[in-house]
mmCIF file of C-alpha atoms in Angstrom:
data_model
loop_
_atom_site.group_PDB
_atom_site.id
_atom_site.type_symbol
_atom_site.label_atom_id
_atom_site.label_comp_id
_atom_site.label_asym_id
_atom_site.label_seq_id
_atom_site.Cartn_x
_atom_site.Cartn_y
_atom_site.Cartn_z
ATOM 1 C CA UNK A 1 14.453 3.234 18.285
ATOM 2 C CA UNK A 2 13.821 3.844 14.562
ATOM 3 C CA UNK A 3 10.256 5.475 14.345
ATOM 4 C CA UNK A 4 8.572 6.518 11.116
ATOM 5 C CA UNK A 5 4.676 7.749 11.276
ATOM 6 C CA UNK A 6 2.476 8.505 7.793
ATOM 7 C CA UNK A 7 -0.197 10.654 8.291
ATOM 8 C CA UNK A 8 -2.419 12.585 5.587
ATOM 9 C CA UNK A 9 -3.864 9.744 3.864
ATOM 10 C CA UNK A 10 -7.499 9.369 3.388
ATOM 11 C CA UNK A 11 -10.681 9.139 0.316
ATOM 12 C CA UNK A 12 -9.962 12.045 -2.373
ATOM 13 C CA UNK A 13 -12.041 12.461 -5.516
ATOM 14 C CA UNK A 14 -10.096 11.429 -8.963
ATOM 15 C CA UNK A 15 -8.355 14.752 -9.911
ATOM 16 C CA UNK A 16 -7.904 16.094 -6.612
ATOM 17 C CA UNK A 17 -5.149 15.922 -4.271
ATOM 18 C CA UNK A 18 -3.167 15.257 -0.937
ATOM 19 C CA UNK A 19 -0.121 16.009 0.863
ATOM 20 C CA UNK A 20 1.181 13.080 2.959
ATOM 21 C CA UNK A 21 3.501 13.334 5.857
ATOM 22 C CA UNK A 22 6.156 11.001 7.387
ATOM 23 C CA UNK A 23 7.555 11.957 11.232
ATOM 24 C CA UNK A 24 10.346 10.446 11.674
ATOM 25 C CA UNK A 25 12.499 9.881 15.159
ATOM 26 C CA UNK A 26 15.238 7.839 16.682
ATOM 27 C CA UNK A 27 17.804 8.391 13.348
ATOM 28 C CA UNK A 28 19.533 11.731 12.038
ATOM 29 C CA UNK A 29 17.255 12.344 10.058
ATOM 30 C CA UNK A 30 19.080 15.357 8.422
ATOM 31 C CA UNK A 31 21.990 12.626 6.807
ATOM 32 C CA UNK A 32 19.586 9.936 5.348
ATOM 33 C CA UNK A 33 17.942 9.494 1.823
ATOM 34 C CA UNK A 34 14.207 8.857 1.810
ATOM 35 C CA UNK A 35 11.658 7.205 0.138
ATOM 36 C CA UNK A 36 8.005 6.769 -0.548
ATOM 37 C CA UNK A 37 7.211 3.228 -1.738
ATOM 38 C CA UNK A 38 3.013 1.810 -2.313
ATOM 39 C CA UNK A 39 1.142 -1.383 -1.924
ATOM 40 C CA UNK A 40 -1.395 -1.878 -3.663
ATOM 41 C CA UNK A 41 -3.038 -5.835 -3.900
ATOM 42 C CA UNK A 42 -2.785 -5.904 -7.540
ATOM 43 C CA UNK A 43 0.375 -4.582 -8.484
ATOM 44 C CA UNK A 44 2.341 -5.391 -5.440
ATOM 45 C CA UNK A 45 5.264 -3.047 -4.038
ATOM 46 C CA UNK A 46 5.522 -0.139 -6.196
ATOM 47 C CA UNK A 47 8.861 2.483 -5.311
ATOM 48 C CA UNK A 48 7.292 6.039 -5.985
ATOM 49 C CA UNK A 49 9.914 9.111 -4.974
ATOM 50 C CA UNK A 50 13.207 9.493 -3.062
ATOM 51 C CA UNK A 51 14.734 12.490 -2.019
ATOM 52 C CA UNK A 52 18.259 12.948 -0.880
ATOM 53 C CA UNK A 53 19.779 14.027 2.598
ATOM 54 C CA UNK A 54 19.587 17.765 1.165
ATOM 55 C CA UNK A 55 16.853 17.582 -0.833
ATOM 56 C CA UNK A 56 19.747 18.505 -3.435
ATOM 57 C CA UNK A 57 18.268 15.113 -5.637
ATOM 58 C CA UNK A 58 14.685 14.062 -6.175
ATOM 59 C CA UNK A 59 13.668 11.072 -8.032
ATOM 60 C CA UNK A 60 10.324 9.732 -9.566
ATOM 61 C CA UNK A 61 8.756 6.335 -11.428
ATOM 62 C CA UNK A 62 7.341 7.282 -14.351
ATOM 63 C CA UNK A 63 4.083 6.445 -12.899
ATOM 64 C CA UNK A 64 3.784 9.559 -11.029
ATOM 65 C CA UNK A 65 6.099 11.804 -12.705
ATOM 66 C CA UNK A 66 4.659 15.552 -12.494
ATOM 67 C CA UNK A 67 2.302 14.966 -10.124
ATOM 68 C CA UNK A 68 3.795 14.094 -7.166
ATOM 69 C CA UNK A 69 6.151 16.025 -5.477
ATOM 70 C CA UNK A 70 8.288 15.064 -2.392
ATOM 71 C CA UNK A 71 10.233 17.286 -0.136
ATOM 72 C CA UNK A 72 11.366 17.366 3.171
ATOM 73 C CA UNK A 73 12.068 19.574 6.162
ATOM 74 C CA UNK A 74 14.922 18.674 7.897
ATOM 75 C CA UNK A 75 14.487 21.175 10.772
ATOM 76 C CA UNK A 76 10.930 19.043 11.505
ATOM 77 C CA UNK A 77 12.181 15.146 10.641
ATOM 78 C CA UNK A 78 9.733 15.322 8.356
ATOM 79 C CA UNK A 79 9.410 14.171 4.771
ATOM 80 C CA UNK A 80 6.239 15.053 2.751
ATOM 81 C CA UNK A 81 4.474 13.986 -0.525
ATOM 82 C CA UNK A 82 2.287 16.298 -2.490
ATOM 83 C CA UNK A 83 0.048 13.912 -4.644
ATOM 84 C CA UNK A 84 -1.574 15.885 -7.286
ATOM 85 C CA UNK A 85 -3.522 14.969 -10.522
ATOM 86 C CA UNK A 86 -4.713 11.987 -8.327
ATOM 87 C CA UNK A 87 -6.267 8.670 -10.167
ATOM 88 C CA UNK A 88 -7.840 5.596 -9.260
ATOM 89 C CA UNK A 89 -5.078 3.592 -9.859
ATOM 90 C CA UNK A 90 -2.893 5.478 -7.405
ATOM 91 C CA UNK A 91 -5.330 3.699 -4.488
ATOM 92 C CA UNK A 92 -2.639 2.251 -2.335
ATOM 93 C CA UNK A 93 -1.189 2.415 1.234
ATOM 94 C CA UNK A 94 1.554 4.652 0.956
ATOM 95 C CA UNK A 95 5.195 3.524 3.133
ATOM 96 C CA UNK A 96 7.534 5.682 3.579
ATOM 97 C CA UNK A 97 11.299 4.231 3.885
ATOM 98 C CA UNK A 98 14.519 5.285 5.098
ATOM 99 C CA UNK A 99 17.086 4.395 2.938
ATOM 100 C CA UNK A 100 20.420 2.094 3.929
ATOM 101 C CA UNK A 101 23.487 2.074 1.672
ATOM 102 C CA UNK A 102 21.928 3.130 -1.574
ATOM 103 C CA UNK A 103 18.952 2.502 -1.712
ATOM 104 C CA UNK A 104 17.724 -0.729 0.547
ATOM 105 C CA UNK A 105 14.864 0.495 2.736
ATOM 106 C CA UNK A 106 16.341 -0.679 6.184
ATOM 107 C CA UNK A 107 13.114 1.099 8.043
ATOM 108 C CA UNK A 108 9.749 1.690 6.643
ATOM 109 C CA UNK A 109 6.832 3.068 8.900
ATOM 110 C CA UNK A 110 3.688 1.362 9.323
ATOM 111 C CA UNK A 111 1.882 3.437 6.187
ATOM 112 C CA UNK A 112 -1.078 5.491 5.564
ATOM 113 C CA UNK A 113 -4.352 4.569 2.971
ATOM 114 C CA UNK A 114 -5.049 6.653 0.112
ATOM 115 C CA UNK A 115 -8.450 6.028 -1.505
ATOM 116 C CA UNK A 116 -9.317 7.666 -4.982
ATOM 117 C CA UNK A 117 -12.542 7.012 -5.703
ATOM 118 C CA UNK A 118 -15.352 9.058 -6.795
ATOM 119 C CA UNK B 1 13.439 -0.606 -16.249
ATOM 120 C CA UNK B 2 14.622 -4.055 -14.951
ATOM 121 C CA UNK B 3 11.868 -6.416 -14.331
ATOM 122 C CA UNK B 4 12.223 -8.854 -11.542
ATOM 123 C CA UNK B 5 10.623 -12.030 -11.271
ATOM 124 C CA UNK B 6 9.936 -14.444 -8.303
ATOM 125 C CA UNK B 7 9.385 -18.139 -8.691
ATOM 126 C CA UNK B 8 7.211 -19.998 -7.107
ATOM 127 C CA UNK B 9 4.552 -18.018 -6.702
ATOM 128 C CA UNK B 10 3.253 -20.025 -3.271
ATOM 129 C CA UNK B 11 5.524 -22.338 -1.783
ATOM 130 C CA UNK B 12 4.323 -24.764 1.235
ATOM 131 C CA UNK B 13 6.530 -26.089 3.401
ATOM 132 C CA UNK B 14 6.492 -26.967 7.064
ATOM 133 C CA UNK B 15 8.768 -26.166 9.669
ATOM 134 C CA UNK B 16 11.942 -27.185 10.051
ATOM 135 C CA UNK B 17 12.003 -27.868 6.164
ATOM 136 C CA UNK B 18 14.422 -25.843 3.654
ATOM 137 C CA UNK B 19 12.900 -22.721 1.955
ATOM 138 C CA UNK B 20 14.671 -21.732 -1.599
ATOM 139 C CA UNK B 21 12.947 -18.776 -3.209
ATOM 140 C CA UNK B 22 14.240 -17.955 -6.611
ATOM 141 C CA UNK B 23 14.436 -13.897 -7.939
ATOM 142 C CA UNK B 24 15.168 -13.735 -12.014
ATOM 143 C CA UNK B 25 15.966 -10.264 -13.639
ATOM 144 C CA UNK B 26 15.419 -9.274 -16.777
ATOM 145 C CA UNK B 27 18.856 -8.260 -17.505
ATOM 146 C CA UNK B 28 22.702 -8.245 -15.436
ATOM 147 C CA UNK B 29 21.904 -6.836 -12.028
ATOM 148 C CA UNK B 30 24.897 -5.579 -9.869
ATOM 149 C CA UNK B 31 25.221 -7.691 -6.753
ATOM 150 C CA UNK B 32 25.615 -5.080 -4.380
ATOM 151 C CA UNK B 33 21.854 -3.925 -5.020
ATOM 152 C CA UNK B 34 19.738 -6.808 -4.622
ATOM 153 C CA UNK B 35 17.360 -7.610 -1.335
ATOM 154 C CA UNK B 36 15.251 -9.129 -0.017
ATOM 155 C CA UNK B 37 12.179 -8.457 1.942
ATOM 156 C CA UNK B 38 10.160 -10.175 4.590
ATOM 157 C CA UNK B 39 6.321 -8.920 4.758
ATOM 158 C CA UNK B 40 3.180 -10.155 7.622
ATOM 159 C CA UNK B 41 -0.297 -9.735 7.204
ATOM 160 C CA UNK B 42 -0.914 -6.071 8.015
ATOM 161 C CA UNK B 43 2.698 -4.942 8.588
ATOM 162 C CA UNK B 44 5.108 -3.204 6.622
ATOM 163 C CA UNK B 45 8.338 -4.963 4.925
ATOM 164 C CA UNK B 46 11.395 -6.336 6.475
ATOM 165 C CA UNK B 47 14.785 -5.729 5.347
ATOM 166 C CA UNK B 48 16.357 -9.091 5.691
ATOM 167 C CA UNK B 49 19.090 -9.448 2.857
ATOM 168 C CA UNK B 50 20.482 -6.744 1.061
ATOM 169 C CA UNK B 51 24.027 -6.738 -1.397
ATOM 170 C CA UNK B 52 22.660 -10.151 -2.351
ATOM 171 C CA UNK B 53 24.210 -11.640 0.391
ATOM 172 C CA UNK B 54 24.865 -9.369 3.553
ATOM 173 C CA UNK B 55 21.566 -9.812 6.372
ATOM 174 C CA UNK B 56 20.178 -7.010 7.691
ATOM 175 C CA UNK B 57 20.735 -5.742 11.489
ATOM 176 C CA UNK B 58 19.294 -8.779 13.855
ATOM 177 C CA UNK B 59 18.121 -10.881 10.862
ATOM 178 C CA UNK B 60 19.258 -14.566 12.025
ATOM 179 C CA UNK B 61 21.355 -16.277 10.356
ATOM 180 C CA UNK B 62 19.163 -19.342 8.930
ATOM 181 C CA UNK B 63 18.309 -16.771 6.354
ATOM 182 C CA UNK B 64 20.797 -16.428 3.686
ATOM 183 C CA UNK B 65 21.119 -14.844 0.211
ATOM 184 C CA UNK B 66 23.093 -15.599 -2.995
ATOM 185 C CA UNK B 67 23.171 -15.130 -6.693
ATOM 186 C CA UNK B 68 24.840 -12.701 -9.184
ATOM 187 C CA UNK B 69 24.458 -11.691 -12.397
ATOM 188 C CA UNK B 70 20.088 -12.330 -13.377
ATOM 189 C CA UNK B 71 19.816 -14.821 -10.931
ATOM 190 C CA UNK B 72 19.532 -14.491 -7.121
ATOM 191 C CA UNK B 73 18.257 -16.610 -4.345
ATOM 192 C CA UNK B 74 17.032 -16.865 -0.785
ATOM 193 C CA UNK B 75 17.157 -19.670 2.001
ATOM 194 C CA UNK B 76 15.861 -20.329 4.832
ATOM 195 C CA UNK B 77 17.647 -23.361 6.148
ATOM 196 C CA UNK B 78 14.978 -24.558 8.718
ATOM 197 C CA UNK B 79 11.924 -22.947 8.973
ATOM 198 C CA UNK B 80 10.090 -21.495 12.239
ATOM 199 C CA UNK B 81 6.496 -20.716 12.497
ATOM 200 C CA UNK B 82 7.260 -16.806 12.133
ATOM 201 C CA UNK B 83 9.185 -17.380 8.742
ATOM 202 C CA UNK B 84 5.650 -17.988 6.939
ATOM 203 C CA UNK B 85 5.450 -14.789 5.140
ATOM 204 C CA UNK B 86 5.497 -12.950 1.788
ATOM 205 C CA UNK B 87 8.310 -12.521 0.351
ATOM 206 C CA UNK B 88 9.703 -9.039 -2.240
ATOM 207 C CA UNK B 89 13.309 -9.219 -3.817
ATOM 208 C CA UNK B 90 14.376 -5.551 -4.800
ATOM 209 C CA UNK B 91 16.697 -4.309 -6.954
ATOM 210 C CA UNK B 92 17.805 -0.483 -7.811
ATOM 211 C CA UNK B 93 19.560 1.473 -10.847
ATOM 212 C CA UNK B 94 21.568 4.411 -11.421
ATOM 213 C CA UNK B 95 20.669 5.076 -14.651
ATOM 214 C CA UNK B 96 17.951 5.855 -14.158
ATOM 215 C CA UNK B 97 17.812 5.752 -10.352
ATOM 216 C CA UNK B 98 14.942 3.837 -9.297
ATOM 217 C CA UNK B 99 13.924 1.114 -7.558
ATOM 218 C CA UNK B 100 11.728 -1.876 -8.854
ATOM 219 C CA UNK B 101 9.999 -4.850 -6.523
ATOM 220 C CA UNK B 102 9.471 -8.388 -7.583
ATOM 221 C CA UNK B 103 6.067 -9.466 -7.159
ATOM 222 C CA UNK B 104 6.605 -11.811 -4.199
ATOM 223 C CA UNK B 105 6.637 -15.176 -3.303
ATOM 224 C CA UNK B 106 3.624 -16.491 -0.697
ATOM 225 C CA UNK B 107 5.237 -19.239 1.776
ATOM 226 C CA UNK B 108 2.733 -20.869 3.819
ATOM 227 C CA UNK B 109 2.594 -23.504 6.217
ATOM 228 C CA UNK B 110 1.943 -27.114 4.374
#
């Protein structure tokens, strides 16, 4: 069974920053594209970063371009997201998704909440 | 970017009746990268549709997809009490890559 599980989420001060985490289990991990993706109630589903199976190719929306980061560690099953620079309007519960034939997110996990409020 | 927009907004319906949820792009989107999402009250998004037509692993088969070009759609030929839901179509680029969401459309029981 297809497992992924955020963790790292939580209230940060405008500014600051936060490294999220995605576990993932129950796929090779090591062969599949991933993605971040956030919900926020106002603006909906927003994609935010994918990295390929090598980490060879990393992608960003312009939204958080230079401050985020994502990377992953194959040897773990674990994809990350450095958040830096952090502003209110990046308040949102943060998915991540593994990626089907391009990029359709055929699994997402159940997401973690990122606050950024002062 | 593409923009994608979802018509209606809400749509109520009652079960058993015929769901048609409309996705309009902003410009000529390749087939084979268009889906659709399912998404519950406190739960992450389904894959249900994706290549505009194809469902997803153990998606049944009352939901369907269509469309090409700006214009896609997605049916749900008789409803069941589960399908009331919110509903994301998705589309994704190569140049650049990136992904973009529609805003959703809200189907709820009538």
């Amino acid at each position: 069974e297809v497992q992924l599980l955020e963790s790292g989420g939580g209230l940060v001060q405008p500014g600051g920053s936060l490294r999220l985490s995605c576990a993932a289990s129950g796929f090779t991990f090591s062969t599949s594209a991933m993605s971040w993706v956030r919900q926020t109630p106002g603006k909906g589903l927003e994609w935010v970063s994918a990295i390929s199976d090598s980490s060879v190719n990393k992608y960003y929306a312009d939204s958080v371009k230079g401050r985020f980061t994502i990377s992953r560690d194959n040897s773990k099953n674990t994809l990350y997201l450095q958040m830096s620079s952090l502003r209110a309007e990046d308040t949102a519960i943060y998915y991540c998704a593994k990626h089907l034939n391009g990029w359709f997110f055929d699994f997402w996990g159940r997401g973690t909440l990122v606050t950024v409020s002062s | 970017e593409i923009v994608l927009t979802q018509s209606p907004g809400t749509l109520s319906l009652s079960p058993g009746e015929r769901a048609t949820l409309s996705c309009r792009a902003s410009q000529s989107v390749s087939s084979s990268y268009l889906a659709w999402y399912q998404q519950k009250p406190g739960q992450a998004p389904r894959l249900l549709i994706y290549g505009a037509s194809s469902r997803a692993a153990g998606i049944p088969d009352r939901f369907s997809g269509s469309g090409s070009g700006t214009d896609f759609t997605l049916t749900i030929s008789r409803l069941e009490p589960e399908d009331f839901a919110v509903y994301y179509c998705q589309q994704y680029g190569s140049s650049p890559p990136l992904a973009t969401f529609g805003q959703g459309t809200r189907l709820e029981i009538k």
